[in-house]
PDB file of C-alpha atoms in Angstrom:
ATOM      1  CA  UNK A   1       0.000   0.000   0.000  1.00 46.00           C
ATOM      2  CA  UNK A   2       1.315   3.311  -1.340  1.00 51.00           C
ATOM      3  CA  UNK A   3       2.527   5.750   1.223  1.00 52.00           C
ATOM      4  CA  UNK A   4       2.695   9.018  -1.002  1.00 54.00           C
ATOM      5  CA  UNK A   5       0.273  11.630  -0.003  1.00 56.00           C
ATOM      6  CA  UNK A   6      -2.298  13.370  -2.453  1.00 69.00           C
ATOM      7  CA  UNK A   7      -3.571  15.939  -0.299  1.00 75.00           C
ATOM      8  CA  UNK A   8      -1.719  19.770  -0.852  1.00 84.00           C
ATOM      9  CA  UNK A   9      -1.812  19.911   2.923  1.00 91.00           C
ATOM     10  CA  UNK A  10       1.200  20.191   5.337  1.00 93.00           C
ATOM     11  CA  UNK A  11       1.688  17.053   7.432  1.00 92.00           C
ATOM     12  CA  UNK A  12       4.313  16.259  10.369  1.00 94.00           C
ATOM     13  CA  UNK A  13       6.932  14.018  10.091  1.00 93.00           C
ATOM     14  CA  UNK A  14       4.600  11.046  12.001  1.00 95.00           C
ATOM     15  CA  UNK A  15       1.760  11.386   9.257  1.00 92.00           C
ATOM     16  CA  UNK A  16       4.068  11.175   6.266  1.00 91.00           C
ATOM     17  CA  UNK A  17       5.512   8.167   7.388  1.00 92.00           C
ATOM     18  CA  UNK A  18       1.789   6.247   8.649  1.00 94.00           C
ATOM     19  CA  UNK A  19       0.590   3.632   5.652  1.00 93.00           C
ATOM     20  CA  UNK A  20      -2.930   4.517   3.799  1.00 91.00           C
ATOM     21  CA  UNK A  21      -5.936   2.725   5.322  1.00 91.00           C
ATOM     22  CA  UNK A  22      -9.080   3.372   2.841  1.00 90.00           C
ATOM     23  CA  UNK A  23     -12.147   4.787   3.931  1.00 87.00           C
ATOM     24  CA  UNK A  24     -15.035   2.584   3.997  1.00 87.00           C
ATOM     25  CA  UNK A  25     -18.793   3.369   3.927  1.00 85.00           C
ATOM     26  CA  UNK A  26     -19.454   7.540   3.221  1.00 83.00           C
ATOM     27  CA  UNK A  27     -23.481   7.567   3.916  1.00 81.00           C
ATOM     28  CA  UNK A  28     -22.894  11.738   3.988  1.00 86.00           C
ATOM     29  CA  UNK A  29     -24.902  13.948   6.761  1.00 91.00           C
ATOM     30  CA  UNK A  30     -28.079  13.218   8.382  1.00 92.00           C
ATOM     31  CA  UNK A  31     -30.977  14.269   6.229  1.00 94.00           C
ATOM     32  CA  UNK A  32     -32.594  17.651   8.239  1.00 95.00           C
ATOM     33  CA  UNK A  33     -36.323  18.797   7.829  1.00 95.00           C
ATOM     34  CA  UNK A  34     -36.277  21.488   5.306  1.00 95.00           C
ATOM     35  CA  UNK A  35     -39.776  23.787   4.070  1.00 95.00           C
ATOM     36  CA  UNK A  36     -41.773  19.991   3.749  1.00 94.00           C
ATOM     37  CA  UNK A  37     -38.000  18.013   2.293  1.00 95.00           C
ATOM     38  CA  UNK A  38     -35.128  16.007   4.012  1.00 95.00           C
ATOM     39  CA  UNK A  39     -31.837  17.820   3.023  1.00 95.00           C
ATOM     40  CA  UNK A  40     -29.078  16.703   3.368  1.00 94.00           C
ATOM     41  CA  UNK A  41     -27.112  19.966   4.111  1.00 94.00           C
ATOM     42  CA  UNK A  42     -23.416  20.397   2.972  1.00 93.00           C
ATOM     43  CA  UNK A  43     -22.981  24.114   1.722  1.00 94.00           C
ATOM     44  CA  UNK A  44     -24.824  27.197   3.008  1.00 95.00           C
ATOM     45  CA  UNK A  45     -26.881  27.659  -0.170  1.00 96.00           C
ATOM     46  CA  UNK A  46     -28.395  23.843   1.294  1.00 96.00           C
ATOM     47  CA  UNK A  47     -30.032  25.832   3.617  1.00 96.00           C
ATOM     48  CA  UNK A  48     -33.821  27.072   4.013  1.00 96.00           C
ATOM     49  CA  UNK A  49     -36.137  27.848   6.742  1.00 95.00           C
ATOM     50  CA  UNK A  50     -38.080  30.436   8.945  1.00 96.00           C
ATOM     51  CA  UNK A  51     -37.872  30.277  12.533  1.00 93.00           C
ATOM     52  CA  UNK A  52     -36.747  32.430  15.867  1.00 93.00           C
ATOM     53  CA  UNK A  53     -34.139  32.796  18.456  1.00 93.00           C
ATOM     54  CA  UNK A  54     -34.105  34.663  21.275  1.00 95.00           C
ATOM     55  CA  UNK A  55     -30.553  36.520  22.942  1.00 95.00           C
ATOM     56  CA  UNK A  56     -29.339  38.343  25.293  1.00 94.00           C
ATOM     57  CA  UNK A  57     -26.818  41.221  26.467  1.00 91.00           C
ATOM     58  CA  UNK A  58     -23.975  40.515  29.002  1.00 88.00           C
ATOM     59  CA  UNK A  59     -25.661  42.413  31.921  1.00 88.00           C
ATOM     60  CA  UNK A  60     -28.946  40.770  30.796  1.00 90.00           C
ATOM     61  CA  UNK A  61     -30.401  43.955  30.883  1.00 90.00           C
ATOM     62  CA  UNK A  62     -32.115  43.368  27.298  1.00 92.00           C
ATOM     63  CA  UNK A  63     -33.634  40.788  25.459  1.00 94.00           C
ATOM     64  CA  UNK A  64     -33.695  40.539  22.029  1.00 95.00           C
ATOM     65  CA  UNK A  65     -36.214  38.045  19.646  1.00 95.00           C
ATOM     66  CA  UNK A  66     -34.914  37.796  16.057  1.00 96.00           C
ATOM     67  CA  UNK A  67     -36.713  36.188  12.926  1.00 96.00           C
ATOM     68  CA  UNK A  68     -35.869  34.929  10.070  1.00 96.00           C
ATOM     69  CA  UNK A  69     -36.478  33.621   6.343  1.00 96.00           C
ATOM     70  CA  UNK A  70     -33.733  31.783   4.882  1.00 97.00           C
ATOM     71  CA  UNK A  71     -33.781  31.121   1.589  1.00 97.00           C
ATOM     72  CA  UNK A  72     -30.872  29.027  -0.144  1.00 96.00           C
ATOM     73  CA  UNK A  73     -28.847  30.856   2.467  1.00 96.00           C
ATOM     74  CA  UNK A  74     -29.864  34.139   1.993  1.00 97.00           C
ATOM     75  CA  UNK A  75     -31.630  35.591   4.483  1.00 97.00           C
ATOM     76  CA  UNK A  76     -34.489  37.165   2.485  1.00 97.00           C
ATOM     77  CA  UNK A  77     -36.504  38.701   5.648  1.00 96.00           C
ATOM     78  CA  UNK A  78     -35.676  39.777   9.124  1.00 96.00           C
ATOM     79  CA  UNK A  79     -37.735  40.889  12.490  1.00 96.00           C
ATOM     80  CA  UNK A  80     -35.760  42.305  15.382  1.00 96.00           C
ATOM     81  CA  UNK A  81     -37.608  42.681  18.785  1.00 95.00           C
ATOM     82  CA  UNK A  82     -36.176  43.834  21.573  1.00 94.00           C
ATOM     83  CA  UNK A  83     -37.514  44.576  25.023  1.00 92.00           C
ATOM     84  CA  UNK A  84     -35.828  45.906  28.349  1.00 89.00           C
ATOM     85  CA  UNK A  85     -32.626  47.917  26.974  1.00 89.00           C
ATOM     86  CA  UNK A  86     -33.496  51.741  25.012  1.00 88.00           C
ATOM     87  CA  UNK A  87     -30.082  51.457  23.188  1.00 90.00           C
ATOM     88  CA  UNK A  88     -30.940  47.928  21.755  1.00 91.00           C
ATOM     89  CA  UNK A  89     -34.066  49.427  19.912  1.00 91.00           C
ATOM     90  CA  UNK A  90     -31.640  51.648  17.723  1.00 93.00           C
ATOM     91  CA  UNK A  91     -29.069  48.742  17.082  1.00 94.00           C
ATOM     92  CA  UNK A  92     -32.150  46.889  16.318  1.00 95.00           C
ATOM     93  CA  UNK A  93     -32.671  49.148  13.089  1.00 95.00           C
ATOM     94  CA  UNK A  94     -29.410  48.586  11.988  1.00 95.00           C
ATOM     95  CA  UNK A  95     -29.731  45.364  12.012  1.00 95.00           C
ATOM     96  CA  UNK A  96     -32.691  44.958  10.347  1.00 96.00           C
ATOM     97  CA  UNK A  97     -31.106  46.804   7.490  1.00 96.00           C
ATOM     98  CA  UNK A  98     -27.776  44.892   7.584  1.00 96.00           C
ATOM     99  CA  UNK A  99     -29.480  41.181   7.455  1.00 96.00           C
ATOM    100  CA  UNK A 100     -31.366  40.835   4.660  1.00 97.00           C
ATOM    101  CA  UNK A 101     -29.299  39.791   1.662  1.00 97.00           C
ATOM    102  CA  UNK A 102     -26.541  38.449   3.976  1.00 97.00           C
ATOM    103  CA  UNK A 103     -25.548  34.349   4.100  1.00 97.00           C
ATOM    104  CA  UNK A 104     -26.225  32.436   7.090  1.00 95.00           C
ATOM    105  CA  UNK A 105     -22.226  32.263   7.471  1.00 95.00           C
ATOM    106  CA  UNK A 106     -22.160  35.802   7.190  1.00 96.00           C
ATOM    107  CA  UNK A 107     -24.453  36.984   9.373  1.00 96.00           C
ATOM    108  CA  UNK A 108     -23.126  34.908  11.619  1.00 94.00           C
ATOM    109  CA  UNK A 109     -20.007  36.804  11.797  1.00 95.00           C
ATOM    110  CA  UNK A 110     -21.595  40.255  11.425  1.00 94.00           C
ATOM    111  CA  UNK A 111     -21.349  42.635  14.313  1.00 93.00           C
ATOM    112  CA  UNK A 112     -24.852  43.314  14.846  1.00 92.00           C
ATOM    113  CA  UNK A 113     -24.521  46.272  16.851  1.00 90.00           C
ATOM    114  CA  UNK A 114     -25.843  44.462  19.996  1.00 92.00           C
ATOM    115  CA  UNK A 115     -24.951  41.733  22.143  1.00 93.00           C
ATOM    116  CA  UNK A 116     -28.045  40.575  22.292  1.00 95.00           C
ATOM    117  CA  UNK A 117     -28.765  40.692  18.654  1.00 96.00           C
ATOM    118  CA  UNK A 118     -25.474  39.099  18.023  1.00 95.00           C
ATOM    119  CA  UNK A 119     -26.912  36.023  20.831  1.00 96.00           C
ATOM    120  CA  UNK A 120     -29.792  35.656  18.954  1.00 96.00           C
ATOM    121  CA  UNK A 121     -28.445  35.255  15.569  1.00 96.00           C
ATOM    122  CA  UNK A 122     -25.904  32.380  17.379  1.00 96.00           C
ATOM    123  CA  UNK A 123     -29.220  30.683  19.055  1.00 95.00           C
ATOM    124  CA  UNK A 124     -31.308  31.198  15.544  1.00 95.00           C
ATOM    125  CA  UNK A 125     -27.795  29.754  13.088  1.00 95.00           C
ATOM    126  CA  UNK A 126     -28.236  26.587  15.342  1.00 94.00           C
ATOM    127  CA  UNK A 127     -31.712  26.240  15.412  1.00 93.00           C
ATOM    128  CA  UNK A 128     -31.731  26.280  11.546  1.00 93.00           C
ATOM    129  CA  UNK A 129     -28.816  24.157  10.595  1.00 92.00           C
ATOM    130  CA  UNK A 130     -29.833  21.435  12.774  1.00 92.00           C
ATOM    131  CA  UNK A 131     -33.735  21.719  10.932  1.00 92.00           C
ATOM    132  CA  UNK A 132     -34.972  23.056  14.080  1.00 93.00           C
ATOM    133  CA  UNK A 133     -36.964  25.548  12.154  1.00 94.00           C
ATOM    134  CA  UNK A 134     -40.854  26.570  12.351  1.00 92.00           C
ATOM    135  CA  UNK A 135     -41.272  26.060   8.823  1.00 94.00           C
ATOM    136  CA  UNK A 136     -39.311  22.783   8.863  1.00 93.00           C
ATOM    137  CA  UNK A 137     -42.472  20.747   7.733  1.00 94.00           C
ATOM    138  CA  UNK A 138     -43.857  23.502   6.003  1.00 93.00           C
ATOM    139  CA  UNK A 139     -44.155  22.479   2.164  1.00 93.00           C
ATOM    140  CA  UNK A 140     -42.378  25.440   0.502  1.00 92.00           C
ATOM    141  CA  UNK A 141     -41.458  27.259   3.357  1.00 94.00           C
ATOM    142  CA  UNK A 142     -43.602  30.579   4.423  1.00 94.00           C
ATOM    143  CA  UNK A 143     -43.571  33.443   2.403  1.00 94.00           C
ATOM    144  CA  UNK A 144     -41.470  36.581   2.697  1.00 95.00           C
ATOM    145  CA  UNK A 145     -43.800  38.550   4.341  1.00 92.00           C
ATOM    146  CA  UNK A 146     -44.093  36.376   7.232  1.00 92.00           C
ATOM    147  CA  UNK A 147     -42.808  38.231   9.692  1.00 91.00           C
ATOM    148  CA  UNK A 148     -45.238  40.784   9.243  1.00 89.00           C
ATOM    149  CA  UNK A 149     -47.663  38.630   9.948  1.00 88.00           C
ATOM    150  CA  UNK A 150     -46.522  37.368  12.795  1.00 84.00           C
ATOM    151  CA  UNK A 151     -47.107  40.903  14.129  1.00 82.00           C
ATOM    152  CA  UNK A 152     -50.611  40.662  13.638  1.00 77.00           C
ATOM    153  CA  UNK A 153     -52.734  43.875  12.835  1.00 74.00           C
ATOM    154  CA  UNK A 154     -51.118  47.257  13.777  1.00 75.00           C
ATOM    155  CA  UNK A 155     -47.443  45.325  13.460  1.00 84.00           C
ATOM    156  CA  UNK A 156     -46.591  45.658  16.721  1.00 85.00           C
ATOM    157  CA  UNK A 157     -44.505  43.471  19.158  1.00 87.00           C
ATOM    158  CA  UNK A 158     -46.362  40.906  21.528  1.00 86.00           C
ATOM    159  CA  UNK A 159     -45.569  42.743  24.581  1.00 88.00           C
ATOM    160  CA  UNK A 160     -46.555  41.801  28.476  1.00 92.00           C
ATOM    161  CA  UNK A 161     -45.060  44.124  30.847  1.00 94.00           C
ATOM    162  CA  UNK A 162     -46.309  43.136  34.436  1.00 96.00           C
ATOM    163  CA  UNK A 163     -45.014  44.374  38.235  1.00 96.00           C
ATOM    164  CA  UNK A 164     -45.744  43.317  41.640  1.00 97.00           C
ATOM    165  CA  UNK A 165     -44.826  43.788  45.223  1.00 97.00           C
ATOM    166  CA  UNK A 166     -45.414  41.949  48.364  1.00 96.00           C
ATOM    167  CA  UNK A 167     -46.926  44.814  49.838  1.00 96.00           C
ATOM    168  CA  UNK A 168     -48.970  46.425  47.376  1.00 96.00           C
ATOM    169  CA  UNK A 169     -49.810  43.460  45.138  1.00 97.00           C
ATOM    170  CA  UNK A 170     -50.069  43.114  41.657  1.00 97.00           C
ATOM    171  CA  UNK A 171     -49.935  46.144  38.653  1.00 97.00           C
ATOM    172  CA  UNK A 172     -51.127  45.249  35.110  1.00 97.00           C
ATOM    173  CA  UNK A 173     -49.381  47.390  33.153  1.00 97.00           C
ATOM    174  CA  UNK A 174     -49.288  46.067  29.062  1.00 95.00           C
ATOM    175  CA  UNK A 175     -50.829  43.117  27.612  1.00 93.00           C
ATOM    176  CA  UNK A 176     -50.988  41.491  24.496  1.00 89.00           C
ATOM    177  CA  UNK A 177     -54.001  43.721  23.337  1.00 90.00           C
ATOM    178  CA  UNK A 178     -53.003  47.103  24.642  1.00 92.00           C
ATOM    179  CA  UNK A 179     -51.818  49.809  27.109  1.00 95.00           C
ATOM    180  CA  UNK A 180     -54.052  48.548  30.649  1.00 97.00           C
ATOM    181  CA  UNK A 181     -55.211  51.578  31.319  1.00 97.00           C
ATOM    182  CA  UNK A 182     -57.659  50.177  34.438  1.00 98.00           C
ATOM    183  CA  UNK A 183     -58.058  47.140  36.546  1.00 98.00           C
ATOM    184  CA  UNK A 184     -61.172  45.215  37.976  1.00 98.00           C
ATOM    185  CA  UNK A 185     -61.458  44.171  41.577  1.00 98.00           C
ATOM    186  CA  UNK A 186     -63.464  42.264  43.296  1.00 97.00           C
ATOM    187  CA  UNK A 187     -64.848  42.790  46.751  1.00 97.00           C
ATOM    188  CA  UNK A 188     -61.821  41.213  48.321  1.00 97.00           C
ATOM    189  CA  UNK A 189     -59.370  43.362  45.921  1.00 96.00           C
ATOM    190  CA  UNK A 190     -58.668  40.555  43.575  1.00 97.00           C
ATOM    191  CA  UNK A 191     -57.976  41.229  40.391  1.00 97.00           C
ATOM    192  CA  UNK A 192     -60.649  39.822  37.673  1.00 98.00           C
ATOM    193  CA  UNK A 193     -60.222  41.613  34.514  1.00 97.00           C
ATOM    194  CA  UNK A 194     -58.677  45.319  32.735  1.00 97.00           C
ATOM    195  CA  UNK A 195     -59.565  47.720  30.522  1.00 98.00           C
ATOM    196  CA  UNK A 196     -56.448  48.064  27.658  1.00 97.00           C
ATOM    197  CA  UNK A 197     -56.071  50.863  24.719  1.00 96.00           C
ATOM    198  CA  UNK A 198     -55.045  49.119  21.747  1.00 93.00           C
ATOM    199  CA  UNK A 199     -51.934  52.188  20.900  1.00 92.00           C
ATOM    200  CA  UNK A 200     -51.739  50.270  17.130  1.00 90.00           C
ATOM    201  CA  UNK A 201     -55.435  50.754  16.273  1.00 92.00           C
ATOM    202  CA  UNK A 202     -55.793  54.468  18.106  1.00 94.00           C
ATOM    203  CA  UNK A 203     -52.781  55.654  16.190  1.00 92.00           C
ATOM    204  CA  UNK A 204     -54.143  54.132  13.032  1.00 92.00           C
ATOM    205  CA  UNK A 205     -57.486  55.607  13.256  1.00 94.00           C
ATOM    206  CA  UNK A 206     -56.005  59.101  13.952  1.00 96.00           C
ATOM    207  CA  UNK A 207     -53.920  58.988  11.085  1.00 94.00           C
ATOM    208  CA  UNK A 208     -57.002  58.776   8.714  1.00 95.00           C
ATOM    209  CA  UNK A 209     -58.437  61.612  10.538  1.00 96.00           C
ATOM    210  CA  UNK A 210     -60.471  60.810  13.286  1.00 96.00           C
ATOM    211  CA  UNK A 211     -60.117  62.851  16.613  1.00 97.00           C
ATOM    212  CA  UNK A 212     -57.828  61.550  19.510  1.00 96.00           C
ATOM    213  CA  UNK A 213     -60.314  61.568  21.840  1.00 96.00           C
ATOM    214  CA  UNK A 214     -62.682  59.334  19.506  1.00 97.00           C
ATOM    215  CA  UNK A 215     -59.626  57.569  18.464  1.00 96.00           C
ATOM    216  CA  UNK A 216     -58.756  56.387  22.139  1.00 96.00           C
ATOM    217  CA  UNK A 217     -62.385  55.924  23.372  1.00 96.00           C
ATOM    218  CA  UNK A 218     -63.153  53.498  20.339  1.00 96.00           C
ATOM    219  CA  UNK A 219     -59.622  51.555  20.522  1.00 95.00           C
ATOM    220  CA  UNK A 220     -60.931  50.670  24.390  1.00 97.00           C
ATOM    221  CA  UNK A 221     -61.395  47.222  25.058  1.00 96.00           C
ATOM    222  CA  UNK A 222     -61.785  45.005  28.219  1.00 97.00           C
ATOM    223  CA  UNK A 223     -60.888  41.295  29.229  1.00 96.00           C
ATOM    224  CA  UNK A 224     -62.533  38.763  32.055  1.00 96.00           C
ATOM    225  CA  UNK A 225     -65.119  39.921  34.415  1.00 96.00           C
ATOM    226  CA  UNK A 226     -64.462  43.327  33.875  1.00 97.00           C
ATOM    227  CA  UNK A 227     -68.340  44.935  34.323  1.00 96.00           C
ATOM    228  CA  UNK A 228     -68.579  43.223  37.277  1.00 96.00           C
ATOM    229  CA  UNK A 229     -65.930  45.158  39.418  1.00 97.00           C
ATOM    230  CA  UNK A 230     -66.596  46.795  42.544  1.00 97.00           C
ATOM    231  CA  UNK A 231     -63.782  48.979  41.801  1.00 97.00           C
ATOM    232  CA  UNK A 232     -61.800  50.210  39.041  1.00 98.00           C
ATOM    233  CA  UNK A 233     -57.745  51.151  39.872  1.00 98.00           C
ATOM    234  CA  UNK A 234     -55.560  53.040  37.520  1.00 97.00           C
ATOM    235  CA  UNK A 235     -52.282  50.872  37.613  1.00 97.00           C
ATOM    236  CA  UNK A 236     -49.929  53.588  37.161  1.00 96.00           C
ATOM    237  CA  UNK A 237     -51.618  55.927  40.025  1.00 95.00           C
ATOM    238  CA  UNK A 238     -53.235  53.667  43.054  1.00 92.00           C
TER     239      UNK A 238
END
């Protein structure tokens, strides 16, 4: 068996002189889920898929949740949310313009302004080349747009922004649907329901014209038992 090397490479003195044992069986990577296929995934360009990862700063001060849609490697379409850090939301806009366009590879290794941006694009790379991916049996993926959708109407982040202490209790402060602008107690000061503002659907509604005040009293909403209170608290003030 021949001992000359083929390969361009370097090799030390112990390698040169070691004899050639073949290779046997080469069955390739493990097929991964890919938009409704099993891909085997060798380059980059193998890869397609829309999912989420979530990161977060040093000081853990911020959070950041980052989606995207891969396609063929290219990121086609990117959401950054962030939550808990008022620097992050400008580095957030940078990065949303730096993404899209970019490789998987390269994003991977582009300063994304934020540590926590930069996290989530780590936790997001390994979610998608292991076909962790929300699309993953998805026939043809989902459609660049689909961030915007997951948004829902008024594209605004999910947000739930709660507080408590032992001595005062519980303050509701933003759900899902709004701004809680007033809670429900019971006769024993238990909470069961609030009133919210949905902020998208006021500002939309003044922007074709209708007055604030109409704007804010129609964009009023409430959630559980909220008519049956026996007292109404402003979270922010009692």
């Amino acid at each position: 068996m021949s001992n000359v090397s083929e390969t361009p490479y370097a090799q030390s003195l112990e390698v040169q002189h070691m004899c050639v044992v073949n290779k046997g069986p080469n069955h390739g990577p493990a097929p991964i889920p890919e938009e409704g296929k099993w891909i085997k995934a060798k380059e980059i360009s193998d890869i397609s898929a829309y999912t989420h990862g979530v990161g977060w700063c040093a000081p853990q001060q911020g959070a950041c949740k980052l989606s995207l849609n891969v396609k063929n490697g290219i990121i086609e379409e990117a959401l950054v949310e962030t939550i808990g850090c008022s620097g992050m939301t400008h580095s957030a806009a940078m990065a949303a313009e730096i993404l899209p366009g970019k490789t998987l590879l390269e994003a991977l290794n582009t300063d994304l302004v934020c540590d926590a941006i930069n996290t989530a694009m780590r936790e997001l790379f390994l979610q998608i080349v292991y076909g962790r991916s929300q699309s993953a049996f998805s026939e043809g993926g989902l459609v660049i747009g689909a961030g915007m959708e997951d948004l829902g109407k008024g594209e605004r982040s999910m947000v739930g922004t709660m507080y408590g202490t032992k001595e005062k209790g519980v303050r509701y402060l933003e759900m899902t649907e709004g701004y809680c602008t007033r809670m429900a107690l019971d006769e024993n000061n238990e909470v069961i329901g609030y009133e919210f503002v949905s902020l998208g659907k006021m500002t939309d509604f003044i922007k074709k014209g209708m007055e604030p005040n109409e704007a804010y009293e129609k964009s009023k909403g409430t959630y559980g038992r909220f008519a049956d209170a026996v007292k109404y608290i402003d979270p922010r003030k009692e």
